[in-house]
Short mmCIF file of C-alpha atoms in Angstrom, two decimals:
data_model
loop_
_atom_site.label_atom_id
_atom_site.label_comp_id
_atom_site.label_asym_id
_atom_site.label_seq_id
_atom_site.Cartn_x
_atom_site.Cartn_y
_atom_site.Cartn_z
CA MET M 1 140.87 -139.11 -27.99
CA GLY M 2 137.95 -138.96 -30.38
CA VAL M 3 137.32 -136.15 -32.84
CA VAL M 4 134.18 -134.04 -32.27
CA THR M 5 132.60 -132.80 -35.43
CA ARG M 6 131.04 -129.33 -35.77
CA ALA M 7 127.53 -130.81 -35.81
CA GLN M 8 128.20 -132.79 -32.63
CA ALA M 9 129.56 -129.71 -30.88
CA LYS M 10 126.43 -127.73 -31.82
CA ARG M 11 124.18 -130.48 -30.43
CA MET M 12 126.18 -130.64 -27.18
CA LYS M 13 125.98 -126.88 -26.77
CA SER M 14 122.21 -126.89 -27.26
CA ARG M 15 121.84 -129.45 -24.47
CA GLN M 16 123.70 -127.30 -21.90
CA PRO M 17 121.47 -125.78 -19.17
CA ASP M 18 120.75 -122.07 -19.45
CA SER M 19 122.84 -121.35 -16.38
CA GLU M 20 125.97 -122.56 -18.20
CA LYS M 21 125.38 -120.74 -21.48
CA ARG M 22 127.60 -117.76 -22.00
CA SER M 23 126.15 -114.31 -22.45
CA PRO M 24 127.01 -112.30 -25.58
CA ARG M 25 129.70 -110.46 -23.56
CA GLY M 26 131.47 -113.65 -22.60
CA GLY M 27 130.11 -114.05 -19.06
CA ARG M 28 127.86 -116.82 -17.87
CA ARG M 29 124.13 -116.24 -17.78
CA GLN M 30 122.65 -116.35 -14.33
CA ALA M 31 119.78 -118.74 -13.79
CA ARG M 32 116.57 -116.86 -13.19
CA GLY M 33 115.38 -117.67 -9.67
CA PRO M 34 111.96 -117.28 -8.12
CA ASP M 35 110.58 -113.80 -7.44
CA LEU M 36 111.10 -113.88 -3.67
CA ILE M 37 109.96 -110.28 -3.13
CA SER M 38 106.53 -111.00 -4.56
CA LEU M 39 106.18 -113.87 -2.10
CA LEU M 40 106.10 -111.41 0.81
CA PRO M 41 102.75 -110.63 2.48
CA ASP M 42 100.71 -107.71 1.20
CA GLU M 43 101.35 -105.72 4.40
CA ILE M 44 105.13 -105.80 3.91
CA LEU M 45 104.92 -105.01 0.19
CA GLY M 46 102.59 -102.13 1.00
CA SER M 47 105.12 -100.74 3.49
CA ILE M 48 107.84 -100.94 0.84
CA ILE M 49 105.67 -99.06 -1.66
CA SER M 50 104.84 -96.35 0.90
CA LEU M 51 108.56 -95.62 1.33
CA LEU M 52 109.04 -94.95 -2.38
CA PRO M 53 108.80 -91.44 -3.88
CA THR M 54 105.26 -90.45 -4.84
CA LYS M 55 105.85 -90.91 -8.59
CA GLU M 56 107.47 -94.33 -8.16
CA GLY M 57 104.76 -95.84 -5.96
CA PRO M 58 102.02 -96.04 -8.66
CA ARG M 59 104.55 -97.37 -11.17
CA THR M 60 104.85 -100.60 -9.20
CA GLN M 61 101.48 -101.59 -10.70
CA ILE M 62 103.20 -102.49 -13.99
CA LEU M 63 105.57 -105.01 -12.41
CA SER M 64 103.16 -107.94 -12.47
CA SER M 65 99.59 -108.93 -11.79
CA ARG M 66 100.68 -109.66 -8.20
CA TRP M 67 101.70 -106.01 -7.71
CA ARG M 68 98.84 -104.40 -9.62
CA PRO M 69 96.35 -103.95 -6.71
CA LEU M 70 98.97 -103.23 -4.03
CA TRP M 71 99.47 -99.49 -4.54
CA ARG M 72 95.79 -98.69 -4.07
CA SER M 73 95.78 -100.42 -0.68
CA ALA M 74 99.30 -99.50 0.47
CA PRO M 75 99.82 -96.67 2.99
CA LEU M 76 99.70 -93.47 0.94
CA ASN M 77 102.86 -91.36 0.68
CA LEU M 78 101.78 -88.24 -1.21
CA ASP M 79 104.40 -85.53 -1.81
CA VAL M 80 102.73 -82.61 -3.59
CA SER M 81 105.81 -80.72 -4.73
CA GLY M 82 104.38 -79.07 -7.82
CA ILE M 83 107.00 -80.58 -10.13
CA GLY M 84 106.98 -83.50 -12.52
CA GLY M 85 103.39 -82.96 -13.67
CA MET M 86 102.00 -82.93 -10.13
CA ASN M 87 99.16 -80.40 -10.14
CA GLU M 88 95.88 -79.89 -8.31
CA ALA M 89 93.93 -82.20 -10.63
CA VAL M 90 96.46 -85.03 -10.28
CA VAL M 91 96.45 -84.74 -6.49
CA SER M 92 92.66 -84.81 -6.35
CA ARG M 93 92.59 -87.86 -8.65
CA ILE M 94 95.09 -89.74 -6.45
CA LEU M 95 93.10 -88.99 -3.31
CA ALA M 96 89.91 -90.15 -5.02
CA LYS M 97 91.33 -93.48 -6.23
CA HIS M 98 93.48 -94.51 -3.30
CA GLN M 99 91.79 -97.03 -1.01
CA GLY M 100 94.39 -97.62 1.70
CA VAL M 101 95.36 -95.74 4.83
CA ALA M 102 97.42 -92.56 4.65
CA ARG M 103 100.96 -92.36 6.01
CA ARG M 104 102.33 -89.02 4.75
CA PHE M 105 101.03 -85.89 3.03
CA LYS M 106 103.33 -83.05 2.02
CA ALA M 107 102.43 -79.87 0.09
CA THR M 108 105.12 -77.31 -0.78
CA PRO M 109 104.76 -73.60 -1.65
CA CYS M 110 105.27 -74.47 -5.34
CA ILE M 111 101.74 -75.82 -5.57
CA LEU M 112 99.97 -73.92 -2.79
CA ASP M 113 98.87 -70.36 -3.47
CA ASP M 114 97.97 -67.73 -0.89
CA ASN M 115 94.53 -69.31 -0.48
CA SER M 116 94.15 -72.20 1.94
CA ALA M 117 90.93 -73.49 0.32
CA THR M 118 92.80 -75.93 -1.96
CA LEU M 119 94.72 -77.43 0.93
CA ASP M 120 91.57 -77.57 3.03
CA GLY M 121 89.80 -79.59 0.32
CA TRP M 122 92.64 -82.11 0.13
CA LEU M 123 92.87 -82.51 3.90
CA ARG M 124 89.16 -83.30 4.13
CA SER M 125 89.55 -86.28 1.79
CA PRO M 126 88.64 -89.64 3.41
CA SER M 127 91.83 -91.06 1.88
CA LEU M 128 93.82 -89.11 4.47
CA ASP M 129 92.00 -90.50 7.48
CA ASN M 130 94.41 -91.53 10.25
CA LEU M 131 97.26 -89.55 8.67
CA GLN M 132 100.62 -89.98 10.43
CA GLU M 133 102.79 -87.26 8.83
CA LEU M 134 101.55 -83.83 7.73
CA ASP M 135 103.90 -81.29 6.14
CA PHE M 136 102.80 -78.13 4.35
CA ALA M 137 104.03 -74.57 3.80
CA PHE M 138 102.52 -71.62 1.98
CA PRO M 139 104.57 -69.15 -0.12
CA PRO M 140 106.83 -67.19 2.28
CA LEU M 141 106.28 -63.72 0.79
CA VAL M 142 102.49 -63.69 1.16
CA SER M 143 101.21 -61.10 3.64
CA PRO M 144 99.20 -61.56 5.73
CA ARG M 145 99.94 -65.24 6.16
CA PRO M 146 97.14 -67.63 5.14
CA LEU M 147 95.20 -69.24 7.94
CA MET M 148 96.06 -72.88 8.58
CA PRO M 149 93.03 -74.97 7.52
CA ARG M 150 91.19 -76.22 10.56
CA SER M 151 90.81 -79.53 8.76
CA ALA M 152 94.50 -80.09 9.61
CA LEU M 153 93.50 -80.53 13.25
CA ARG M 154 91.32 -83.55 12.49
CA PHE M 155 94.50 -85.67 12.44
CA SER M 156 95.63 -84.55 15.88
CA THR M 157 95.15 -87.96 17.47
CA THR M 158 97.12 -89.90 14.83
CA LEU M 159 99.91 -87.52 13.77
CA ARG M 160 103.49 -88.49 14.56
CA VAL M 161 105.14 -85.74 12.49
CA ALA M 162 103.70 -82.24 11.94
CA LYS M 163 105.44 -79.46 10.00
CA PHE M 164 103.59 -76.18 9.48
CA GLY M 165 105.13 -73.31 7.51
CA CYS M 166 104.26 -69.70 6.60
CA CYS M 167 100.75 -69.70 8.02
CA GLN M 168 98.67 -68.48 10.93
CA ILE M 169 97.86 -71.03 13.59
CA PRO M 170 94.21 -70.68 14.76
CA GLY M 171 93.67 -68.81 18.02
CA SER M 172 92.57 -69.78 21.47
CA ASP M 173 89.13 -70.86 20.25
CA VAL M 174 90.67 -74.13 19.00
CA ALA M 175 93.03 -74.63 21.93
CA HIS M 176 91.08 -77.72 22.98
CA GLN M 177 91.89 -79.29 19.58
CA LEU M 178 95.64 -78.67 19.86
CA HIS M 179 96.23 -82.02 21.52
CA PHE M 180 98.62 -84.42 19.80
CA PRO M 181 99.05 -87.51 21.98
CA SER M 182 101.24 -89.37 19.46
CA LEU M 183 103.25 -86.45 18.02
CA ARG M 184 107.02 -86.94 18.14
CA TYR M 185 108.27 -84.20 15.79
CA LEU M 186 106.82 -80.69 15.59
CA LYS M 187 108.21 -77.98 13.29
CA LEU M 188 106.83 -74.45 13.18
CA GLY M 189 108.50 -72.41 10.44
CA SER M 190 107.65 -68.73 9.90
CA VAL M 191 104.28 -69.12 11.56
CA THR M 192 102.13 -66.63 13.41
CA ILE M 193 100.93 -68.13 16.65
CA SER M 194 99.65 -66.67 19.89
CA GLU M 195 101.20 -67.42 23.25
CA ASP M 196 98.03 -69.25 24.36
CA SER M 197 97.94 -71.44 21.25
CA LEU M 198 101.64 -72.30 21.50
CA HIS M 199 101.26 -73.16 25.17
CA ALA M 200 98.24 -75.37 24.43
CA MET M 201 100.01 -77.07 21.52
CA LEU M 202 103.18 -77.92 23.44
CA ALA M 203 101.22 -78.95 26.53
CA GLY M 204 99.26 -81.34 24.28
CA CYS M 205 102.38 -83.17 23.05
CA PRO M 206 103.27 -85.56 25.89
CA VAL M 207 105.70 -87.68 23.85
CA LEU M 208 107.38 -84.94 21.79
CA VAL M 209 111.00 -85.83 20.90
CA LYS M 210 111.96 -83.12 18.38
CA PHE M 211 110.83 -79.48 18.28
CA GLU M 212 111.78 -76.69 15.85
CA LEU M 213 110.62 -73.08 16.05
CA VAL M 214 112.06 -70.79 13.38
CA TYR M 215 110.52 -67.39 12.77
CA GLY M 216 110.45 -65.58 9.43
CA TYR M 217 113.41 -63.47 8.36
CA GLU M 218 111.37 -60.39 7.54
CA GLY M 219 111.32 -57.62 10.12
CA PRO M 220 113.08 -57.57 13.51
CA PRO M 221 113.49 -60.89 15.33
CA PRO M 222 110.57 -61.45 17.73
CA LEU M 223 110.94 -62.34 21.38
CA MET M 224 110.85 -66.05 22.09
CA PRO M 225 107.54 -66.92 23.84
CA PRO M 226 108.09 -68.40 27.32
CA SER M 227 105.91 -71.37 26.36
CA ALA M 228 108.46 -72.44 23.75
CA LEU M 229 110.94 -73.19 26.52
CA CYS M 230 108.61 -75.31 28.63
CA PHE M 231 109.07 -78.88 27.44
CA SER M 232 108.27 -82.29 28.71
CA SER M 233 111.12 -84.53 29.77
CA THR M 234 110.75 -86.49 26.51
CA LEU M 235 112.39 -83.84 24.29
CA ARG M 236 115.71 -84.88 22.71
CA VAL M 237 116.24 -82.38 19.85
CA ALA M 238 115.44 -78.64 19.71
CA LYS M 239 116.10 -75.88 17.18
CA PHE M 240 115.33 -72.17 17.51
CA GLY M 241 115.85 -69.62 14.77
CA TYR M 242 115.65 -65.88 14.16
CA CYS M 243 114.42 -64.75 17.56
CA GLN M 244 115.51 -63.14 20.82
CA PHE M 245 115.79 -65.14 24.01
CA PRO M 246 114.22 -63.56 27.10
CA ASN M 247 116.81 -63.37 29.89
CA LEU M 248 114.60 -64.10 32.88
CA VAL M 249 112.85 -67.09 31.32
CA VAL M 250 116.06 -68.78 30.14
CA HIS M 251 117.43 -68.76 33.67
CA THR M 252 114.53 -70.90 34.88
CA VAL M 253 114.28 -73.54 32.14
CA HIS M 254 115.46 -77.13 32.49
CA PHE M 255 115.92 -79.62 29.65
CA PRO M 256 116.73 -82.88 31.46
CA ASN M 257 117.04 -85.13 28.39
CA LEU M 258 117.88 -82.69 25.58
CA GLN M 259 120.74 -84.11 23.49
CA HIS M 260 120.93 -81.88 20.41
CA LEU M 261 120.45 -78.09 20.41
CA VAL M 262 120.65 -75.67 17.46
CA LEU M 263 120.52 -71.88 17.86
CA GLU M 264 120.40 -70.21 14.44
CA ILE M 265 120.47 -66.42 14.06
CA VAL M 266 119.32 -65.85 17.61
CA THR M 267 120.12 -63.07 20.07
CA ILE M 268 121.02 -64.41 23.49
CA SER M 269 123.01 -62.86 26.30
CA GLU M 270 126.14 -64.44 27.72
CA SER M 271 124.53 -65.24 31.06
CA SER M 272 121.43 -66.68 29.39
CA LEU M 273 123.51 -68.92 27.11
CA HIS M 274 125.46 -70.33 30.04
CA ALA M 275 122.28 -70.76 32.09
CA MET M 276 120.57 -72.57 29.23
CA LEU M 277 123.45 -75.00 28.77
CA SER M 278 123.71 -75.66 32.50
CA GLY M 279 120.07 -76.75 32.29
CA CYS M 280 120.93 -79.36 29.64
CA PRO M 281 122.81 -82.07 31.57
CA ALA M 282 122.42 -84.65 28.76
CA LEU M 283 123.49 -82.36 25.88
CA ASN M 284 125.98 -83.99 23.47
CA SER M 285 125.67 -81.71 20.41
CA LEU M 286 125.48 -77.90 20.22
CA MET M 287 125.41 -75.73 17.10
CA LEU M 288 125.55 -71.92 17.23
CA ASN M 289 124.89 -70.62 13.73
CA TYR M 290 125.35 -66.88 13.26
CA SER M 291 124.07 -66.11 16.73
CA PHE M 292 125.24 -63.16 18.80
CA GLY M 293 124.81 -61.24 22.05
CA PHE M 294 127.66 -63.01 23.88
CA ARG M 295 131.39 -62.26 23.74
CA GLN M 296 132.69 -65.03 25.95
CA PHE M 297 131.60 -68.67 25.85
CA LYS M 298 132.84 -71.01 28.57
CA VAL M 299 132.12 -74.72 28.11
CA ASN M 300 131.61 -76.91 31.16
CA SER M 301 129.70 -79.97 30.02
CA LEU M 302 130.19 -83.57 31.06
CA LYS M 303 128.51 -85.13 28.00
CA LEU M 304 129.05 -82.65 25.15
CA LYS M 305 130.67 -84.42 22.17
CA ARG M 306 130.22 -81.94 19.34
CA LEU M 307 130.44 -78.12 19.31
CA GLU M 308 130.11 -76.12 16.09
CA MET M 309 129.99 -72.32 15.77
CA TYR M 310 129.66 -70.07 12.73
CA PHE M 311 129.87 -66.27 12.68
CA SER M 312 129.89 -63.53 10.06
CA TRP M 313 130.89 -59.88 9.88
CA SER M 314 127.26 -58.81 10.30
CA ASP M 315 127.11 -60.40 13.76
CA THR M 316 127.31 -57.67 16.38
CA ASP M 317 128.68 -58.63 19.81
CA ARG M 318 129.94 -61.89 18.39
CA LEU M 319 132.21 -64.31 20.19
CA GLN M 320 135.65 -63.00 21.19
CA GLU M 321 136.80 -65.65 23.65
CA LEU M 322 136.10 -69.40 23.66
CA ILE M 323 137.15 -71.40 26.71
CA ILE M 324 136.82 -75.19 26.81
CA GLU M 325 137.19 -75.47 30.56
CA ASN M 326 135.93 -78.98 31.23
CA ALA M 327 134.58 -81.17 28.42
CA PRO M 328 135.65 -84.78 29.10
CA CYS M 329 133.61 -86.19 26.17
CA LEU M 330 134.24 -83.46 23.56
CA GLU M 331 135.39 -85.02 20.27
CA ARG M 332 134.68 -82.33 17.66
CA LEU M 333 135.31 -78.58 17.98
CA HIS M 334 134.66 -76.41 14.94
CA HIS M 335 134.72 -72.62 14.90
CA ARG M 336 134.45 -70.50 11.78
CA GLY M 337 134.19 -66.74 11.73
CA PRO M 338 135.52 -63.84 9.66
CA TYR M 339 139.16 -64.43 8.76
CA GLU M 340 140.30 -61.18 10.41
CA ASP M 341 138.42 -62.03 13.62
CA LYS M 342 140.96 -61.89 16.47
CA ILE M 343 139.39 -64.50 18.71
CA GLN M 344 141.01 -66.10 21.74
CA ILE M 345 140.64 -69.88 22.10
CA SER M 346 141.62 -71.85 25.20
CA ILE M 347 141.30 -75.62 25.35
CA LEU M 348 142.09 -76.48 28.96
CA SER M 349 140.50 -79.91 29.34
CA ALA M 350 139.24 -81.96 26.40
CA PRO M 351 140.96 -85.35 26.72
CA LYS M 352 138.98 -86.98 23.87
CA LEU M 353 139.21 -84.20 21.27
CA LYS M 354 139.66 -85.71 17.78
CA ILE M 355 138.66 -82.96 15.32
CA LEU M 356 139.83 -79.35 15.70
CA GLY M 357 139.38 -76.35 13.43
CA LEU M 358 139.20 -73.90 11.86
CA LEU M 359 142.32 -72.19 13.26
CA ASN M 360 143.32 -69.10 11.32
CA GLY M 361 146.38 -66.90 11.22
CA HIS M 362 144.62 -63.99 12.92
CA ILE M 363 143.84 -65.84 16.15
CA PHE M 364 144.85 -63.41 18.87
CA ARG M 365 145.67 -66.12 21.38
CA LEU M 366 145.48 -69.91 21.28
CA LYS M 367 146.01 -71.92 24.42
CA LEU M 368 146.25 -75.71 24.25
CA GLY M 369 146.74 -76.93 27.79
CA THR M 370 149.96 -75.15 28.83
CA SER M 371 151.04 -74.34 25.25
CA ILE M 372 150.37 -70.72 24.38
CA PHE M 373 150.25 -69.41 20.82
CA ASN M 374 150.26 -65.64 20.43
CA GLY M 375 149.02 -66.12 16.91
CA LEU M 376 150.05 -69.19 14.95
CA LEU M 377 153.46 -67.73 14.14
CA ASP M 378 154.68 -67.47 17.72
CA ALA M 379 154.34 -70.48 20.00
CA ARG M 380 155.93 -72.19 22.95
CA VAL M 381 154.97 -75.85 22.65
CA GLU M 382 154.64 -77.60 26.01
CA THR M 383 151.42 -79.61 25.64
CA VAL M 384 150.99 -82.60 23.33
CA MET M 385 147.44 -83.55 22.29
CA ARG M 386 147.72 -87.10 21.02
CA THR M 387 143.97 -87.60 20.60
CA VAL M 388 143.59 -85.03 17.79
CA LYS M 389 143.40 -86.84 14.43
CA VAL M 390 141.99 -84.10 12.17
CA LEU M 391 143.16 -80.47 12.09
CA ALA M 392 141.99 -77.61 9.86
CA VAL M 393 143.87 -74.30 9.56
CA GLN M 394 143.40 -71.17 7.48
CA LEU M 395 146.29 -68.89 6.50
CA ASP M 396 146.67 -65.93 4.20
CA ASN M 397 149.99 -67.26 2.88
CA HIS M 398 151.94 -70.48 2.74
CA CYS M 399 153.62 -70.18 6.13
CA LEU M 400 155.23 -73.59 6.41
CA ASP M 401 157.08 -72.82 9.66
CA ALA M 402 153.85 -71.93 11.45
CA ILE M 403 152.16 -75.15 10.33
CA ILE M 404 155.13 -77.31 11.34
CA ASN M 405 155.32 -75.64 14.73
CA LEU M 406 151.60 -76.12 15.27
CA MET M 407 151.77 -79.78 14.31
CA LYS M 408 154.21 -80.42 17.16
CA CYS M 409 151.19 -80.30 19.46
CA PHE M 410 149.48 -83.05 17.47
CA PRO M 411 151.95 -85.93 16.90
CA CYS M 412 149.20 -88.43 16.05
CA LEU M 413 147.60 -86.29 13.34
CA GLU M 414 146.09 -88.26 10.43
CA LYS M 415 144.48 -85.51 8.33
CA LEU M 416 145.54 -81.89 7.87
CA TYR M 417 143.39 -79.42 5.94
CA ILE M 418 144.96 -76.10 4.92
CA GLU M 419 142.79 -73.35 3.50
CA VAL M 420 144.56 -70.37 1.97
CA ALA M 421 142.65 -67.11 2.28
CA ILE M 422 142.85 -65.13 -0.95
CA PHE M 423 141.97 -61.45 -0.93
CA SER M 424 141.45 -59.53 -4.14
#
């Protein structure tokens, strides 16, 4: 074996390829490969840039000479949030310099005042031609609400997403312009809109998939317009908030393909709620958030997988009895109300139930199949629910016997959440 001198070792080390040289931290340096992303066509790179946050999109110009012209021609994604140095002058400069098509424009109340002239000027910019997503909201406390700029209607044929907040929708004189042939998601939040305009708008959305109508929280909840419940068969998701449901209209509606329904702070009678759900044969998710007007809720749904309900002390005529009569696909059942709420819960048929809660110590009566709990402390266990994997309970003390007795119904339990109610 020959002896290698220090000079020879240095020469050998200098001849090693870069990929085998060790980094200062002891690891091996990785060989720098070709820039494969930059080899993609301009159309794909432009799509990538349009998905980035508004501030990050222009910064791609510093990556290389290959990327420098891409942002100006990429689909514009402009989020005017009023933070991070984004002001009226910056927005106007971006709209003036951008040369590509427009994908998304969003303006929040932080940057919009009670005057719609600024927004109107932006929406008239040629850079926003063929806009696909439009989202704006004025400050919520302004009264009367600013009028929605009529320039917003010039995108009616290209919009796929439209979200309008805290404004007045123009009246019947523009009903012929309220036609959105490509619109898939419509959100109306705290808007003032006439029955004729709402009817024209919804009738002009033949491919609508998602619809949200949430009224403002000032003043008494208004009555839900009948037009809001007349959908095409394309609708899959619906949300209604802070309103009253008319009894006669609800009994006549039919939502053949509705899959997800949210009722938030709404007043709806017991008969109307049951009639509405019977008209949703494809429903698989239902959320009742702080809604009232019904004391008994009986679930008979062949496809419902998820049911969540939340109540507070301020809810008058809130739920007192929940009956899961026939829900062959139900997997998640979550109920949360005031801790002292003496509700009765009966789960008669839910063979796929996996997640159950929140059961509290003040439940007046809990029935699981043939097992009857007169409160969690007194039970006669006869039914075993092997499908339940997750259970959540709430007690005002560490009552170990009650928890052990309850767990006898769920021998295959994997997760148990215990919340201890503490009262000062």
